[in-house]
Coordinates of C-alpha atoms and ligand atoms in Angstrom, one line a residue:
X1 CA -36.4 10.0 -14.1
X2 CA -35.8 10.7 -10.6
X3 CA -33.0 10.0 -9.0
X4 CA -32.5 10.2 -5.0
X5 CA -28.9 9.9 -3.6
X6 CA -28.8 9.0 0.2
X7 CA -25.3 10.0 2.4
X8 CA -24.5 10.7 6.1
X9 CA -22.4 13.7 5.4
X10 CA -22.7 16.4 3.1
X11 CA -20.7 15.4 0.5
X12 CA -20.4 11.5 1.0
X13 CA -23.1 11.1 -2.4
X14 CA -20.4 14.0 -4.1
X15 CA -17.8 11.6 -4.0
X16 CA -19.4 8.4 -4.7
X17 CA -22.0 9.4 -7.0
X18 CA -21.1 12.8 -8.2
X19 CA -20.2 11.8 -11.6
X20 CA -23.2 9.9 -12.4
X21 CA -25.4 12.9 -10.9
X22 CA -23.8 15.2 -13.2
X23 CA -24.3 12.7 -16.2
X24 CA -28.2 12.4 -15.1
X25 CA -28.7 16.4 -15.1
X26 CA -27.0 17.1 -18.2
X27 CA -29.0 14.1 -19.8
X28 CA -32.2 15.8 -18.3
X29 CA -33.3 13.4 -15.1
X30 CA -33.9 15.4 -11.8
X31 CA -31.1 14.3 -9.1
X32 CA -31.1 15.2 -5.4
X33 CA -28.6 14.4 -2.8
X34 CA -29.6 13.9 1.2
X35 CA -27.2 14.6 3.7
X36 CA -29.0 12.7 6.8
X37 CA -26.5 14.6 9.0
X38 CA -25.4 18.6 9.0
X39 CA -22.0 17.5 8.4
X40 CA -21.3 19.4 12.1
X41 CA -18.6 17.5 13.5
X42 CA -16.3 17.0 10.5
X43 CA -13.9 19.9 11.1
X44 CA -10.9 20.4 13.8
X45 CA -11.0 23.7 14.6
X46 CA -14.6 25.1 14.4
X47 CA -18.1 23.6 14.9
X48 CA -21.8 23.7 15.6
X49 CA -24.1 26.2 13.6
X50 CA -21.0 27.5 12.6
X51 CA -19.3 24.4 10.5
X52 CA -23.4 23.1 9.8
X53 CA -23.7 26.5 8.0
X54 CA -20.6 26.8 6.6
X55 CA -21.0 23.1 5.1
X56 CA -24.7 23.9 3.9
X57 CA -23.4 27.1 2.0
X58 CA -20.8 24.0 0.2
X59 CA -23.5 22.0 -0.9
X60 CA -25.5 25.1 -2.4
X61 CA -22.4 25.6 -4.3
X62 CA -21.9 21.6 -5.3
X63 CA -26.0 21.6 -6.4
X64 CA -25.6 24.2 -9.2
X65 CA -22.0 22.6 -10.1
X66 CA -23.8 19.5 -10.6
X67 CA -27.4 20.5 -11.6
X68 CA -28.7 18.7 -8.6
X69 CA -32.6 19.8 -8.5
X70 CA -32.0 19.9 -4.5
X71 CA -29.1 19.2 -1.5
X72 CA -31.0 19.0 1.1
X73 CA -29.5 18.3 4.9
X74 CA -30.8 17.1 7.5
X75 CA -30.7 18.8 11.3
X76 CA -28.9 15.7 12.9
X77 CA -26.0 16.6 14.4
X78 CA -23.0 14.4 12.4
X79 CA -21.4 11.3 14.5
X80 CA -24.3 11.1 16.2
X81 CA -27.0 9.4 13.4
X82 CA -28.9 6.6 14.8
X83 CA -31.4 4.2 13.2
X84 CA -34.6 5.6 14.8
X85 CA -38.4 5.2 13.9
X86 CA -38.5 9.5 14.0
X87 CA -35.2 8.9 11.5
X88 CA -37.0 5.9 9.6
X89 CA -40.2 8.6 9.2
X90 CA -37.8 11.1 7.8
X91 CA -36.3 8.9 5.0
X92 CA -39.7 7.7 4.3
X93 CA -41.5 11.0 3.9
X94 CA -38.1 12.1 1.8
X95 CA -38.4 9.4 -0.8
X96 CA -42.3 9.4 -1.1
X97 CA -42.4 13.0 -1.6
X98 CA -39.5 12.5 -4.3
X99 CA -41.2 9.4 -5.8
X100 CA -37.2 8.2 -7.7
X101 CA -37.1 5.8 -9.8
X102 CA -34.0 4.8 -8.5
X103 CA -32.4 5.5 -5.4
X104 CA -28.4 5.3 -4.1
X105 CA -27.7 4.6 -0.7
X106 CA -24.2 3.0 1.1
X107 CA -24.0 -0.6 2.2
X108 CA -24.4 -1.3 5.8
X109 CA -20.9 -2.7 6.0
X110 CA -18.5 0.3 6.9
X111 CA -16.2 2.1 9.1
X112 CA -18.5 4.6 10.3
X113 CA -20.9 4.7 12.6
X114 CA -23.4 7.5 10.6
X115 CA -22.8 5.8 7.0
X116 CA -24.4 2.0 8.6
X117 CA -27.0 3.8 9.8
X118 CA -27.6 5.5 6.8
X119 CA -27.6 2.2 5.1
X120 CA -29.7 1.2 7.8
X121 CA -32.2 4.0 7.8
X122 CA -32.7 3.4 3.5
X123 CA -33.2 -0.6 3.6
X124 CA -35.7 0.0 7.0
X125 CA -37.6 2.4 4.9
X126 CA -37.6 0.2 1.8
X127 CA -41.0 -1.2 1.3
X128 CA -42.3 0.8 4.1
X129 CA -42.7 3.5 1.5
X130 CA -46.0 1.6 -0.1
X131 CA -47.3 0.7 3.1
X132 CA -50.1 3.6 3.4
X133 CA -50.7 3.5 7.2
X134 CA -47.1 4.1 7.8
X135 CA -46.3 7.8 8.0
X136 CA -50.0 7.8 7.0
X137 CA -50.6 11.9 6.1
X138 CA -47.6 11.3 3.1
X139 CA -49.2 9.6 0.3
X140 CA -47.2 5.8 -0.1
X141 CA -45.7 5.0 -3.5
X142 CA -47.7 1.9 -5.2
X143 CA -44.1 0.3 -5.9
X144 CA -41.2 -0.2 -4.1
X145 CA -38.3 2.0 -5.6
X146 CA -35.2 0.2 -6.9
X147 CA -32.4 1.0 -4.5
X148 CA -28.6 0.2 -5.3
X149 CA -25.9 0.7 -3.4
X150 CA -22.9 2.9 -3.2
X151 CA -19.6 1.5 -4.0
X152 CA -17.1 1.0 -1.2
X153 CA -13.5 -1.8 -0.7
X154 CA -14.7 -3.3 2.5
X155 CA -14.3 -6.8 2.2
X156 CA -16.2 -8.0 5.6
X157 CA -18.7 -10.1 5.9
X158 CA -18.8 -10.0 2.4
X159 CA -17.3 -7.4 -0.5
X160 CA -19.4 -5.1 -2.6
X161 CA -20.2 -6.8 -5.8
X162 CA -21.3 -4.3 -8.5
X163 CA -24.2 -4.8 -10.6
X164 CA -23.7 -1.7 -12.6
X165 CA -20.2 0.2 -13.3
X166 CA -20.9 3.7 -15.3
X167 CA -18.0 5.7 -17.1
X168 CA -18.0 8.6 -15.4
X169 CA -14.9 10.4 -17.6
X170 CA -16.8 13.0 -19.7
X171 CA -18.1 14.0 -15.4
X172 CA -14.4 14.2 -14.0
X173 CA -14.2 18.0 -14.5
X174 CA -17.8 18.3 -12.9
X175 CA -17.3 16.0 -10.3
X176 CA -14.0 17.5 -9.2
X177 CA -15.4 21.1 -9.1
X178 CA -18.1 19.8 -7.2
X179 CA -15.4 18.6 -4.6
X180 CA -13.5 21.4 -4.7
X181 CA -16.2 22.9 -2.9
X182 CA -16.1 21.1 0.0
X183 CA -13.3 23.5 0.9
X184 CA -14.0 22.6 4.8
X185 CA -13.2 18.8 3.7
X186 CA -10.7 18.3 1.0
X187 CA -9.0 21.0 2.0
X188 CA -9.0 21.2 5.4
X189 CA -10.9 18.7 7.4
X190 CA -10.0 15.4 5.8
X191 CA -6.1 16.0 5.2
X192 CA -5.9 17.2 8.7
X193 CA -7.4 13.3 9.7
X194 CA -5.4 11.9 8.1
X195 CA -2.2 13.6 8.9
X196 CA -1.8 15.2 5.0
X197 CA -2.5 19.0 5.7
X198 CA 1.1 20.0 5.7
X199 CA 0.4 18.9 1.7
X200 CA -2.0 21.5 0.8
X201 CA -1.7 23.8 -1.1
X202 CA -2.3 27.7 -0.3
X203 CA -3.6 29.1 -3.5
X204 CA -6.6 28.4 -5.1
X205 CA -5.9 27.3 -8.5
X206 CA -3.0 25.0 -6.9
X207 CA -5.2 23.4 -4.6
X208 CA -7.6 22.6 -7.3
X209 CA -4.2 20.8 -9.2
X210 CA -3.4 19.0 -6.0
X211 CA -7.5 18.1 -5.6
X212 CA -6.9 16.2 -9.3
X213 CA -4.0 14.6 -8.4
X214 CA -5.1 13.2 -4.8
X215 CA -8.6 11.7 -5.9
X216 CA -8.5 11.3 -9.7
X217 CA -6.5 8.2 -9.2
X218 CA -8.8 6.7 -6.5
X219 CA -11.6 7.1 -9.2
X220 CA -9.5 5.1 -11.6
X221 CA -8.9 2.7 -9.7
X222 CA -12.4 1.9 -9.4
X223 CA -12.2 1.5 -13.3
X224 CA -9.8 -1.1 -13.1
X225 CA -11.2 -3.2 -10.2
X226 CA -14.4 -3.1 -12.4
X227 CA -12.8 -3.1 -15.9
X228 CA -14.9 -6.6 -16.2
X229 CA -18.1 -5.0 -15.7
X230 CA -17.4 -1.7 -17.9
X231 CA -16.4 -4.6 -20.8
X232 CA -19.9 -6.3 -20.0
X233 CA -21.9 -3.6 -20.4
X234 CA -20.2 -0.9 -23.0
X235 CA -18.3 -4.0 -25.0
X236 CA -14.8 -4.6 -25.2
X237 CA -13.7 -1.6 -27.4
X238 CA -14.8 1.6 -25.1
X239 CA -15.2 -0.8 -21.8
X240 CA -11.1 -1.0 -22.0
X241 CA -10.6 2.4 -22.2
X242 CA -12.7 3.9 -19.5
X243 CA -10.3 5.9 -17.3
X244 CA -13.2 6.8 -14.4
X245 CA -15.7 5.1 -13.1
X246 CA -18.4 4.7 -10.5
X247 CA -20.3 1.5 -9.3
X248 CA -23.7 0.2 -8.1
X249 CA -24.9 -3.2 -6.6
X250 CA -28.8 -3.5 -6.6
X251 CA -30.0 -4.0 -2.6
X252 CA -32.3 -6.8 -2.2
X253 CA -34.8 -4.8 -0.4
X254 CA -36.1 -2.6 -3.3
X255 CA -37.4 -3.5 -6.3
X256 CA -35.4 -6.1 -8.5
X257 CA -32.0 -4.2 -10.2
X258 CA -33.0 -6.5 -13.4
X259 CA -30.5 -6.7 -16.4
X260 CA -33.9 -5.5 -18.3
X261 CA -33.5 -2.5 -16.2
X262 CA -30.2 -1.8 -15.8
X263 CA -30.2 0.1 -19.5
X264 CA -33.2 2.2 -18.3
X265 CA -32.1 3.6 -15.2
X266 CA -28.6 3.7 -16.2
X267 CA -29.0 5.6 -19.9
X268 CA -25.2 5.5 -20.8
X269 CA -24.2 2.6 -22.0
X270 CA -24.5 3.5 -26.2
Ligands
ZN1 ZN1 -19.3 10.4 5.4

């Protein structure tokens, strides 16, 4: 299969999908993660080609940590994304020439600007993608891709409501490497936002302790708020004892996330 993970920022599919990616590699499916953005705004003390490059040279690393078949970025400059027909064209011509079976993609609802858009830019390029006299010299796909999105805890209008919750505990290692990575995020960019950096560490292999400790519990808490799910779909002896987990609701605007389905494009449930 293919699989086609959309995010604003190079390294929003990492966190929300990374374990799942890693499961699809190793199980032989061909994953690859968009960043619609460069990632060029996320940092505090440098910028432009400088941070876009730095962040692309993060993502090389993250693809051969997690066997992604391609990271690919996109030249818009980050905090800036809008939902525009050259934008929709983009995503179009992406997921025709990548023809997934399934793709992931965030919900519209969220607290930033570049991550609705996103959202915005995958559901306006749903069904588009079969229509042949859009982007007309990139051959359309004769079915609408199934698209599912990305978990997240807003609760306004309405909260994400899962369709699909994966154990993603044999990934954890994988998934944290991958993060570990992002060097100009977890280490730098995002404590600094939120007021944290005094509580990073200096050394590598410390950092990489502290990385565990900071996000391994925000990944098990996503097991617990879906421990229903996890019971539902790998029964009630190994669905109680998932530790990790990540999460996917089917969008309305691809093709049908059917419970016939959900076993095919999500191989991991024996
Ligand atoms: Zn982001």
């Amino acid at each position: 299969m293919n699989i086609l993970v959309f995010g604003a920022h190079p390294d929003d599919p990492d966190f929300k999908a990374g374990g799942v990616a890693y499961l699809y590699g190793r199980a032989g499916h061909r994953v690859k993660f968009v960043s619609l953005t460069n990632g060029d705004a996320g940092h505090h003390q440098i910028g432009g080609v400088e941070l876009a490059r730095r962040r692309r040279q993060e993502t090389v690393e993250v693809a051969r940590v997690l066997g992604l078949a391609e990271y690919q970025l996109l030249d818009n400059h980050d905090g800036e994304l809008e939902p525009t027909l050259p934008n929709r064209r983009q995503v179009i011509r992406i997921i025709r020439e990548f023809e997934p079976d399934l793709i992931l993609a965030p919900r519209p609802n969220d607290y930033h600007p570049d991550h609705r858009y996103t959202s915005q830019l995958v559901q306006d390029a749903a069904y588009m993608v079969t229509v042949p006299n859009i982007v007309a010299l990139t051959d359309h796909l004769r079915r609408n891709p199934v698209i599912a999105y990305l978990s997240d805890t807003f609760q306004k209008p309405y909260p994400f409501s899962p369709d699909v919750a994966v154990d993603v505990g044999e990934a954890m290692e994988a998934k944290l490497d991958a993060l570990h990575r992002h060097t100009s995020q977890v280490y730098e960019w995002l404590p600094y936002n939120a007021m944290r950096d005094h509580l990073v560490p200096a050394g590598e292999s410390e950092r990489r302790v502290w990385l565990a400790e900071t996000y391994q519990r925000r990944f098990a808490d996503a097991a617990e708020r879906y421990r229903d799910l996890l019971i539902h779909l790998y029964g009630p002896e190994r669905g109680r004892k998932v530790r990790y987990a990540e999460a996917f609701e089917g969008c309305e605007y691809g093709s049908p996330l059917t419970a016939e389905l959900i076993p095919r494009l999500f191989p991991f449930f024996d």
